Amino acid sequence: MEVSMAKASDSDYLKFKGQYPKSSKIFTAMFIDLIVVNIIAVIVLKIYGMILSGVLDRFTYGYVGFAIYLVCLLYVPILSAKSQTVGQRFTHIKIRDVMTGGNLSITTSISRWLMSVISPFGYNHKKVPWFDRKFNTVLLKS
């Protein structure tokens, strides 16, 4: 199956004019998701620690724990792709594909999330950050 990655034009984004959430809602959703991810990670790491604490040496134990934490971080883009995260539900925002208006694929969602995490300048005076334009996505009020 071939996926078309046609670049969304300004007119594609204009059809969503007036539906963009405020920056405070975006920050609140991200903060709530950070808390949820850390709660999930603590629970999973505690269970991991109880099961494998005597089996692995300290060096391997630390690396495996870090890998588990990174997997817990994938909660945000995977849930964003299929529905909404807890923070997005609480603040009534959603991420959609600009071209179809539907949900994102998991790979697009993970790529978008990685770019948003490493980019401190994604949100500026423009309503649509550069990483949303790159992946043809849009953050909307739900």
mmCIF file with all atom_site columns, C-alpha atoms in Angstrom:
data_model
loop_
_atom_site.group_PDB
_atom_site.id
_atom_site.type_symbol
_atom_site.label_atom_id
_atom_site.label_alt_id
_atom_site.label_comp_id
_atom_site.label_asym_id
_atom_site.label_entity_id
_atom_site.label_seq_id
_atom_site.pdbx_PDB_ins_code
_atom_site.Cartn_x
_atom_site.Cartn_y
_atom_site.Cartn_z
_atom_site.occupancy
_atom_site.B_iso_or_equiv
_atom_site.pdbx_formal_charge
_atom_site.auth_seq_id
_atom_site.auth_comp_id
_atom_site.auth_asym_id
_atom_site.auth_atom_id
_atom_site.pdbx_PDB_model_num
ATOM 1   C CA . MET A 1 1   ? 0.000   0.000   0.000  1.00 0.00 ? 1   MET A CA 1
ATOM 2   C CA . GLU A 1 2   ? 1.429   3.346   -1.037 1.00 0.00 ? 2   GLU A CA 1
ATOM 3   C CA . VAL A 1 3   ? 0.865   6.359   1.191  1.00 0.00 ? 3   VAL A CA 1
ATOM 4   C CA . SER A 1 4   ? 0.627   9.768   -0.459 1.00 0.00 ? 4   SER A CA 1
ATOM 5   C CA . MET A 1 5   ? 2.401   12.496  1.479  1.00 0.00 ? 5   MET A CA 1
ATOM 6   C CA . ALA A 1 6   ? 1.069   15.512  -0.404 1.00 0.00 ? 6   ALA A CA 1
ATOM 7   C CA . LYS A 1 7   ? 1.962   18.750  1.314  1.00 0.00 ? 7   LYS A CA 1
ATOM 8   C CA . ALA A 1 8   ? -0.996  20.562  2.836  1.00 0.00 ? 8   ALA A CA 1
ATOM 9   C CA . SER A 1 9   ? -1.461  24.092  1.528  1.00 0.00 ? 9   SER A CA 1
ATOM 10  C CA . ASP A 1 10  ? -2.450  27.202  3.459  1.00 0.00 ? 10  ASP A CA 1
ATOM 11  C CA . SER A 1 11  ? -6.004  26.803  2.173  1.00 0.00 ? 11  SER A CA 1
ATOM 12  C CA . ASP A 1 12  ? -6.135  23.340  3.772  1.00 0.00 ? 12  ASP A CA 1
ATOM 13  C CA . TYR A 1 13  ? -5.320  24.941  7.121  1.00 0.00 ? 13  TYR A CA 1
ATOM 14  C CA . LEU A 1 14  ? -7.703  27.875  6.547  1.00 0.00 ? 14  LEU A CA 1
ATOM 15  C CA . LYS A 1 15  ? -10.709 25.547  6.674  1.00 0.00 ? 15  LYS A CA 1
ATOM 16  C CA . PHE A 1 16  ? -9.880  25.074  10.388 1.00 0.00 ? 16  PHE A CA 1
ATOM 17  C CA . LYS A 1 17  ? -9.678  28.810  11.124 1.00 0.00 ? 17  LYS A CA 1
ATOM 18  C CA . GLY A 1 18  ? -11.197 29.636  14.506 1.00 0.00 ? 18  GLY A CA 1
ATOM 19  C CA . GLN A 1 19  ? -10.890 26.033  15.729 1.00 0.00 ? 19  GLN A CA 1
ATOM 20  C CA . TYR A 1 20  ? -7.344  26.275  17.128 1.00 0.00 ? 20  TYR A CA 1
ATOM 21  C CA . PRO A 1 21  ? -7.018  25.882  20.910 1.00 0.00 ? 21  PRO A CA 1
ATOM 22  C CA . LYS A 1 22  ? -5.394  28.494  23.126 1.00 0.00 ? 22  LYS A CA 1
ATOM 23  C CA . SER A 1 23  ? -1.772  27.969  24.175 1.00 0.00 ? 23  SER A CA 1
ATOM 24  C CA . SER A 1 24  ? -2.867  27.595  27.808 1.00 0.00 ? 24  SER A CA 1
ATOM 25  C CA . LYS A 1 25  ? -5.005  24.570  26.877 1.00 0.00 ? 25  LYS A CA 1
ATOM 26  C CA . ILE A 1 26  ? -2.108  23.009  24.982 1.00 0.00 ? 26  ILE A CA 1
ATOM 27  C CA . PHE A 1 27  ? 0.239   23.517  27.951 1.00 0.00 ? 27  PHE A CA 1
ATOM 28  C CA . THR A 1 28  ? -2.348  22.147  30.403 1.00 0.00 ? 28  THR A CA 1
ATOM 29  C CA . ALA A 1 29  ? -2.887  19.036  28.259 1.00 0.00 ? 29  ALA A CA 1
ATOM 30  C CA . MET A 1 30  ? 0.871   18.454  28.024 1.00 0.00 ? 30  MET A CA 1
ATOM 31  C CA . PHE A 1 31  ? 1.289   18.902  31.789 1.00 0.00 ? 31  PHE A CA 1
ATOM 32  C CA . ILE A 1 32  ? -1.537  16.466  32.590 1.00 0.00 ? 32  ILE A CA 1
ATOM 33  C CA . ASP A 1 33  ? -0.073  13.921  30.162 1.00 0.00 ? 33  ASP A CA 1
ATOM 34  C CA . LEU A 1 34  ? 3.340   14.311  31.779 1.00 0.00 ? 34  LEU A CA 1
ATOM 35  C CA . ILE A 1 35  ? 1.828   13.496  35.173 1.00 0.00 ? 35  ILE A CA 1
ATOM 36  C CA . VAL A 1 36  ? -0.075  10.490  33.759 1.00 0.00 ? 36  VAL A CA 1
ATOM 37  C CA . VAL A 1 37  ? 3.047   9.150   31.997 1.00 0.00 ? 37  VAL A CA 1
ATOM 38  C CA . ASN A 1 38  ? 5.069   9.419   35.187 1.00 0.00 ? 38  ASN A CA 1
ATOM 39  C CA . ILE A 1 39  ? 2.388   7.660   37.251 1.00 0.00 ? 39  ILE A CA 1
ATOM 40  C CA . ILE A 1 40  ? 2.264   4.836   34.692 1.00 0.00 ? 40  ILE A CA 1
ATOM 41  C CA . ALA A 1 41  ? 6.072   4.660   34.616 1.00 0.00 ? 41  ALA A CA 1
ATOM 42  C CA . VAL A 1 42  ? 6.360   4.516   38.423 1.00 0.00 ? 42  VAL A CA 1
ATOM 43  C CA . ILE A 1 43  ? 3.840   1.677   38.618 1.00 0.00 ? 43  ILE A CA 1
ATOM 44  C CA . VAL A 1 44  ? 5.479   -0.288  35.795 1.00 0.00 ? 44  VAL A CA 1
ATOM 45  C CA . LEU A 1 45  ? 8.988   0.303   37.173 1.00 0.00 ? 45  LEU A CA 1
ATOM 46  C CA . LYS A 1 46  ? 7.932   -0.773  40.678 1.00 0.00 ? 46  LYS A CA 1
ATOM 47  C CA . ILE A 1 47  ? 6.536   -4.024  39.292 1.00 0.00 ? 47  ILE A CA 1
ATOM 48  C CA . TYR A 1 48  ? 9.694   -4.459  37.196 1.00 0.00 ? 48  TYR A CA 1
ATOM 49  C CA . GLY A 1 49  ? 11.826  -3.843  40.285 1.00 0.00 ? 49  GLY A CA 1
ATOM 50  C CA . MET A 1 50  ? 9.937   -6.396  42.365 1.00 0.00 ? 50  MET A CA 1
ATOM 51  C CA . ILE A 1 51  ? 10.226  -9.071  39.680 1.00 0.00 ? 51  ILE A CA 1
ATOM 52  C CA . LEU A 1 52  ? 13.769  -8.624  38.362 1.00 0.00 ? 52  LEU A CA 1
ATOM 53  C CA . SER A 1 53  ? 15.737  -6.882  41.126 1.00 0.00 ? 53  SER A CA 1
ATOM 54  C CA . GLY A 1 54  ? 17.756  -9.971  42.057 1.00 0.00 ? 54  GLY A CA 1
ATOM 55  C CA . VAL A 1 55  ? 18.065  -11.375 38.553 1.00 0.00 ? 55  VAL A CA 1
ATOM 56  C CA . LEU A 1 56  ? 19.901  -8.602  36.680 1.00 0.00 ? 56  LEU A CA 1
ATOM 57  C CA . ASP A 1 57  ? 23.122  -6.824  37.621 1.00 0.00 ? 57  ASP A CA 1
ATOM 58  C CA . ARG A 1 58  ? 22.847  -3.115  38.477 1.00 0.00 ? 58  ARG A CA 1
ATOM 59  C CA . PHE A 1 59  ? 24.165  -1.942  35.101 1.00 0.00 ? 59  PHE A CA 1
ATOM 60  C CA . THR A 1 60  ? 21.638  -3.939  33.055 1.00 0.00 ? 60  THR A CA 1
ATOM 61  C CA . TYR A 1 61  ? 18.876  -3.215  35.580 1.00 0.00 ? 61  TYR A CA 1
ATOM 62  C CA . GLY A 1 62  ? 19.314  0.553   35.029 1.00 0.00 ? 62  GLY A CA 1
ATOM 63  C CA . TYR A 1 63  ? 19.315  0.330   31.239 1.00 0.00 ? 63  TYR A CA 1
ATOM 64  C CA . VAL A 1 64  ? 16.249  -1.895  31.162 1.00 0.00 ? 64  VAL A CA 1
ATOM 65  C CA . GLY A 1 65  ? 14.476  0.510   33.540 1.00 0.00 ? 65  GLY A CA 1
ATOM 66  C CA . PHE A 1 66  ? 15.322  3.452   31.287 1.00 0.00 ? 66  PHE A CA 1
ATOM 67  C CA . ALA A 1 67  ? 14.019  1.542   28.245 1.00 0.00 ? 67  ALA A CA 1
ATOM 68  C CA . ILE A 1 68  ? 10.771  0.815   30.099 1.00 0.00 ? 68  ILE A CA 1
ATOM 69  C CA . TYR A 1 69  ? 10.388  4.530   30.877 1.00 0.00 ? 69  TYR A CA 1
ATOM 70  C CA . LEU A 1 70  ? 10.899  5.416   27.196 1.00 0.00 ? 70  LEU A CA 1
ATOM 71  C CA . VAL A 1 71  ? 8.212   2.913   26.217 1.00 0.00 ? 71  VAL A CA 1
ATOM 72  C CA . CYS A 1 72  ? 5.856   4.510   28.759 1.00 0.00 ? 72  CYS A CA 1
ATOM 73  C CA . LEU A 1 73  ? 6.468   7.862   27.041 1.00 0.00 ? 73  LEU A CA 1
ATOM 74  C CA . LEU A 1 74  ? 4.963   6.418   23.838 1.00 0.00 ? 74  LEU A CA 1
ATOM 75  C CA . TYR A 1 75  ? 1.590   6.584   25.595 1.00 0.00 ? 75  TYR A CA 1
ATOM 76  C CA . VAL A 1 76  ? 1.177   10.180  24.375 1.00 0.00 ? 76  VAL A CA 1
ATOM 77  C CA . PRO A 1 77  ? 1.635   9.771   20.601 1.00 0.00 ? 77  PRO A CA 1
ATOM 78  C CA . ILE A 1 78  ? -0.116  6.397   20.393 1.00 0.00 ? 78  ILE A CA 1
ATOM 79  C CA . LEU A 1 79  ? -3.222  7.623   22.197 1.00 0.00 ? 79  LEU A CA 1
ATOM 80  C CA . SER A 1 80  ? -3.113  10.882  20.219 1.00 0.00 ? 80  SER A CA 1
ATOM 81  C CA . ALA A 1 81  ? -3.176  8.865   17.004 1.00 0.00 ? 81  ALA A CA 1
ATOM 82  C CA . LYS A 1 82  ? -6.121  6.691   17.922 1.00 0.00 ? 82  LYS A CA 1
ATOM 83  C CA . SER A 1 83  ? -8.260  8.983   20.078 1.00 0.00 ? 83  SER A CA 1
ATOM 84  C CA . GLN A 1 84  ? -7.160  11.481  22.750 1.00 0.00 ? 84  GLN A CA 1
ATOM 85  C CA . THR A 1 85  ? -4.805  11.403  25.715 1.00 0.00 ? 85  THR A CA 1
ATOM 86  C CA . VAL A 1 86  ? -6.104  12.121  29.216 1.00 0.00 ? 86  VAL A CA 1
ATOM 87  C CA . GLY A 1 87  ? -4.817  15.706  28.967 1.00 0.00 ? 87  GLY A CA 1
ATOM 88  C CA . GLN A 1 88  ? -6.415  16.218  25.569 1.00 0.00 ? 88  GLN A CA 1
ATOM 89  C CA . ARG A 1 89  ? -9.756  14.917  26.835 1.00 0.00 ? 89  ARG A CA 1
ATOM 90  C CA . PHE A 1 90  ? -9.599  17.178  29.892 1.00 0.00 ? 90  PHE A CA 1
ATOM 91  C CA . THR A 1 91  ? -8.812  20.294  27.826 1.00 0.00 ? 91  THR A CA 1
ATOM 92  C CA . HIS A 1 92  ? -11.070 19.328  24.886 1.00 0.00 ? 92  HIS A CA 1
ATOM 93  C CA . ILE A 1 93  ? -8.434  19.318  22.146 1.00 0.00 ? 93  ILE A CA 1
ATOM 94  C CA . LYS A 1 94  ? -7.600  16.761  19.451 1.00 0.00 ? 94  LYS A CA 1
ATOM 95  C CA . ILE A 1 95  ? -4.985  16.185  16.748 1.00 0.00 ? 95  ILE A CA 1
ATOM 96  C CA . ARG A 1 96  ? -6.247  15.504  13.228 1.00 0.00 ? 96  ARG A CA 1
ATOM 97  C CA . ASP A 1 97  ? -4.890  14.995  9.732  1.00 0.00 ? 97  ASP A CA 1
ATOM 98  C CA . VAL A 1 98  ? -5.372  18.193  7.707  1.00 0.00 ? 98  VAL A CA 1
ATOM 99  C CA . MET A 1 99  ? -6.118  16.463  4.426  1.00 0.00 ? 99  MET A CA 1
ATOM 100 C CA . THR A 1 100 ? -8.692  13.921  5.661  1.00 0.00 ? 100 THR A CA 1
ATOM 101 C CA . GLY A 1 101 ? -9.795  15.350  9.013  1.00 0.00 ? 101 GLY A CA 1
ATOM 102 C CA . GLY A 1 102 ? -9.347  11.865  10.472 1.00 0.00 ? 102 GLY A CA 1
ATOM 103 C CA . ASN A 1 103 ? -7.035  10.281  13.014 1.00 0.00 ? 103 ASN A CA 1
ATOM 104 C CA . LEU A 1 104 ? -3.283  10.120  12.445 1.00 0.00 ? 104 LEU A CA 1
ATOM 105 C CA . SER A 1 105 ? -1.307  6.987   11.753 1.00 0.00 ? 105 SER A CA 1
ATOM 106 C CA . ILE A 1 106 ? 0.840   5.831   14.669 1.00 0.00 ? 106 ILE A CA 1
ATOM 107 C CA . THR A 1 107 ? 4.082   6.536   12.772 1.00 0.00 ? 107 THR A CA 1
ATOM 108 C CA . THR A 1 108 ? 2.970   10.075  11.900 1.00 0.00 ? 108 THR A CA 1
ATOM 109 C CA . SER A 1 109 ? 1.892   10.659  15.482 1.00 0.00 ? 109 SER A CA 1
ATOM 110 C CA . ILE A 1 110 ? 5.186   9.408   16.945 1.00 0.00 ? 110 ILE A CA 1
ATOM 111 C CA . SER A 1 111 ? 7.206   11.466  14.430 1.00 0.00 ? 111 SER A CA 1
ATOM 112 C CA . ARG A 1 112 ? 5.149   14.589  15.165 1.00 0.00 ? 112 ARG A CA 1
ATOM 113 C CA . TRP A 1 113 ? 5.510   14.043  18.905 1.00 0.00 ? 113 TRP A CA 1
ATOM 114 C CA . LEU A 1 114 ? 9.293   13.614  18.669 1.00 0.00 ? 114 LEU A CA 1
ATOM 115 C CA . MET A 1 115 ? 9.603   16.839  16.660 1.00 0.00 ? 115 MET A CA 1
ATOM 116 C CA . SER A 1 116 ? 7.404   18.717  19.140 1.00 0.00 ? 116 SER A CA 1
ATOM 117 C CA . VAL A 1 117 ? 9.481   17.464  22.084 1.00 0.00 ? 117 VAL A CA 1
ATOM 118 C CA . ILE A 1 118 ? 12.855  18.440  20.610 1.00 0.00 ? 118 ILE A CA 1
ATOM 119 C CA . SER A 1 119 ? 11.646  21.755  19.181 1.00 0.00 ? 119 SER A CA 1
ATOM 120 C CA . PRO A 1 120 ? 11.424  24.561  21.736 1.00 0.00 ? 120 PRO A CA 1
ATOM 121 C CA . PHE A 1 121 ? 10.334  26.981  19.010 1.00 0.00 ? 121 PHE A CA 1
ATOM 122 C CA . GLY A 1 122 ? 7.414   25.036  17.551 1.00 0.00 ? 122 GLY A CA 1
ATOM 123 C CA . TYR A 1 123 ? 4.732   27.269  19.017 1.00 0.00 ? 123 TYR A CA 1
ATOM 124 C CA . ASN A 1 124 ? 5.219   30.918  18.150 1.00 0.00 ? 124 ASN A CA 1
ATOM 125 C CA . HIS A 1 125 ? 3.009   33.701  16.783 1.00 0.00 ? 125 HIS A CA 1
ATOM 126 C CA . LYS A 1 126 ? 1.641   31.351  14.114 1.00 0.00 ? 126 LYS A CA 1
ATOM 127 C CA . LYS A 1 127 ? -1.420  29.276  14.910 1.00 0.00 ? 127 LYS A CA 1
ATOM 128 C CA . VAL A 1 128 ? 0.053   26.148  13.286 1.00 0.00 ? 128 VAL A CA 1
ATOM 129 C CA . PRO A 1 129 ? 3.558   25.130  14.459 1.00 0.00 ? 129 PRO A CA 1
ATOM 130 C CA . TRP A 1 130 ? 6.166   24.026  11.914 1.00 0.00 ? 130 TRP A CA 1
ATOM 131 C CA . PHE A 1 131 ? 6.045   20.360  12.941 1.00 0.00 ? 131 PHE A CA 1
ATOM 132 C CA . ASP A 1 132 ? 2.282   20.268  12.321 1.00 0.00 ? 132 ASP A CA 1
ATOM 133 C CA . ARG A 1 133 ? 2.891   21.674  8.842  1.00 0.00 ? 133 ARG A CA 1
ATOM 134 C CA . LYS A 1 134 ? 5.616   19.093  8.229  1.00 0.00 ? 134 LYS A CA 1
ATOM 135 C CA . PHE A 1 135 ? 3.336   16.168  9.104  1.00 0.00 ? 135 PHE A CA 1
ATOM 136 C CA . ASN A 1 136 ? 0.072   17.666  7.730  1.00 0.00 ? 136 ASN A CA 1
ATOM 137 C CA . THR A 1 137 ? -1.553  17.677  11.145 1.00 0.00 ? 137 THR A CA 1
ATOM 138 C CA . VAL A 1 138 ? -3.574  20.221  13.060 1.00 0.00 ? 138 VAL A CA 1
ATOM 139 C CA . LEU A 1 139 ? -4.419  20.665  16.742 1.00 0.00 ? 139 LEU A CA 1
ATOM 140 C CA . LEU A 1 140 ? -8.098  21.563  17.176 1.00 0.00 ? 140 LEU A CA 1
ATOM 141 C CA . LYS A 1 141 ? -10.745 22.214  19.803 1.00 0.00 ? 141 LYS A CA 1
ATOM 142 C CA . SER A 1 142 ? -12.963 19.165  20.157 1.00 0.00 ? 142 SER A CA 1
#
